[in-house]
Coordinates of C-alpha atoms and ligand atoms in Angstrom, one line a residue:
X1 CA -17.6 4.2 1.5
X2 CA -14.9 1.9 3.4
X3 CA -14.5 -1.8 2.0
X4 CA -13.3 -4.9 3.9
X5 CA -11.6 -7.7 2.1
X6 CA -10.8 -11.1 2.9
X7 CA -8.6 -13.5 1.5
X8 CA -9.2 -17.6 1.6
X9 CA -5.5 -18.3 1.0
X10 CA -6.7 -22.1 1.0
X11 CA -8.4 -21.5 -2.1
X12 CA -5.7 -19.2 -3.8
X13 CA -4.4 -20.7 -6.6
X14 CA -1.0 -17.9 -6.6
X15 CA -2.3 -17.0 -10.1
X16 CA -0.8 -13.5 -9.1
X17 CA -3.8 -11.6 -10.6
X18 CA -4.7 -9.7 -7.3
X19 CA -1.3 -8.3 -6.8
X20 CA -1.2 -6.7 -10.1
X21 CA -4.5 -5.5 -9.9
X22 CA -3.5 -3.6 -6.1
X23 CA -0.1 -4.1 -5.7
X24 CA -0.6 -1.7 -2.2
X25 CA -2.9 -4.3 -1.0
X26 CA -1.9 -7.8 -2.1
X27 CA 1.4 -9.7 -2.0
X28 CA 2.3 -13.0 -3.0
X29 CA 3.6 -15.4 -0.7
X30 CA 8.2 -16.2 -1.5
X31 CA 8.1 -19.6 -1.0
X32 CA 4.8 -20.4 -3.0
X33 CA 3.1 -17.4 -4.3
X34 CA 0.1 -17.9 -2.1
X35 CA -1.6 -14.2 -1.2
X36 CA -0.8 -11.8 1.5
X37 CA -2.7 -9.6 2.5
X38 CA -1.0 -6.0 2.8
X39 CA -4.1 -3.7 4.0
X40 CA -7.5 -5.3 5.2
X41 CA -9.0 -2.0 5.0
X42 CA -7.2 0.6 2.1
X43 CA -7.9 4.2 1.3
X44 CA -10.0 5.1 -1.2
X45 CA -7.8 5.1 -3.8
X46 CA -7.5 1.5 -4.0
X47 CA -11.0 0.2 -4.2
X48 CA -11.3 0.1 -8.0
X49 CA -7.8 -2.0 -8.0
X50 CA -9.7 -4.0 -5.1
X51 CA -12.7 -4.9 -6.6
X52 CA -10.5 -5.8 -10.3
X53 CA -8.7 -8.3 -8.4
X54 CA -11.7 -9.5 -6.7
X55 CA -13.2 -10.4 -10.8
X56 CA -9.9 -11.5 -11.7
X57 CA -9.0 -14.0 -9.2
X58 CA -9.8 -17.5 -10.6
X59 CA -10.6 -19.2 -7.6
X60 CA -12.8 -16.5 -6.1
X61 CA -10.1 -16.5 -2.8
X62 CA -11.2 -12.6 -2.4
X63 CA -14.0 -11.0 -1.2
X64 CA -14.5 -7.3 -0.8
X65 CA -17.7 -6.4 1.6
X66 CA -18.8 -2.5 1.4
X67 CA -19.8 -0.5 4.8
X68 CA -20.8 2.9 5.3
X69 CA -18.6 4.8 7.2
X70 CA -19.5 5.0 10.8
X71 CA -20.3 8.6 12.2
Ligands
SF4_101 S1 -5.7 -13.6 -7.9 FE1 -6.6 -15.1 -6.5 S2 -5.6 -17.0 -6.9 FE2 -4.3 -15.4 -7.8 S3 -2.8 -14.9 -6.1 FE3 -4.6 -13.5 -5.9 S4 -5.9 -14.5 -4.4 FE4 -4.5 -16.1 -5.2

């Protein structure tokens, strides 16, 4: 299974949530702690983490879509 996320930095709140949930995926941004997005598209490994910080965030700025891997 391969995710996609997207992030709606106009509706992050910086409540940091996302970053320690997959700190490989999500950064915060310096100046105002706004999300980065670090990997659109991680390994495996990360897609529990992923979808936690999807729950967590209180704005619902995330959004994790689930595709089968093309053969
Ligand atoms: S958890 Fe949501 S509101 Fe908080 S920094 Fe991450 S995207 Fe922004």
């Amino acid at each position: 299974m391969r995710v996609n996320i997207d992030v709606d930095q106009s509706r992050c709140v910086a409540a940091g949530h996302c970053v320690s949930a997959a700190p490989e995926v999500f950064d915060q941004r310096d100046e105002d702690g706004v999300v980065v997005l670090l990997d659109e598209a991680p390994a495996e490994h990360e897609h529990e983490g992923v979808r936690e910080a999807a729950l967590l965030c209180p704005s619902a700025a995330i959004a994790v879509r689930e595709a089968e891997r093309r053969l």
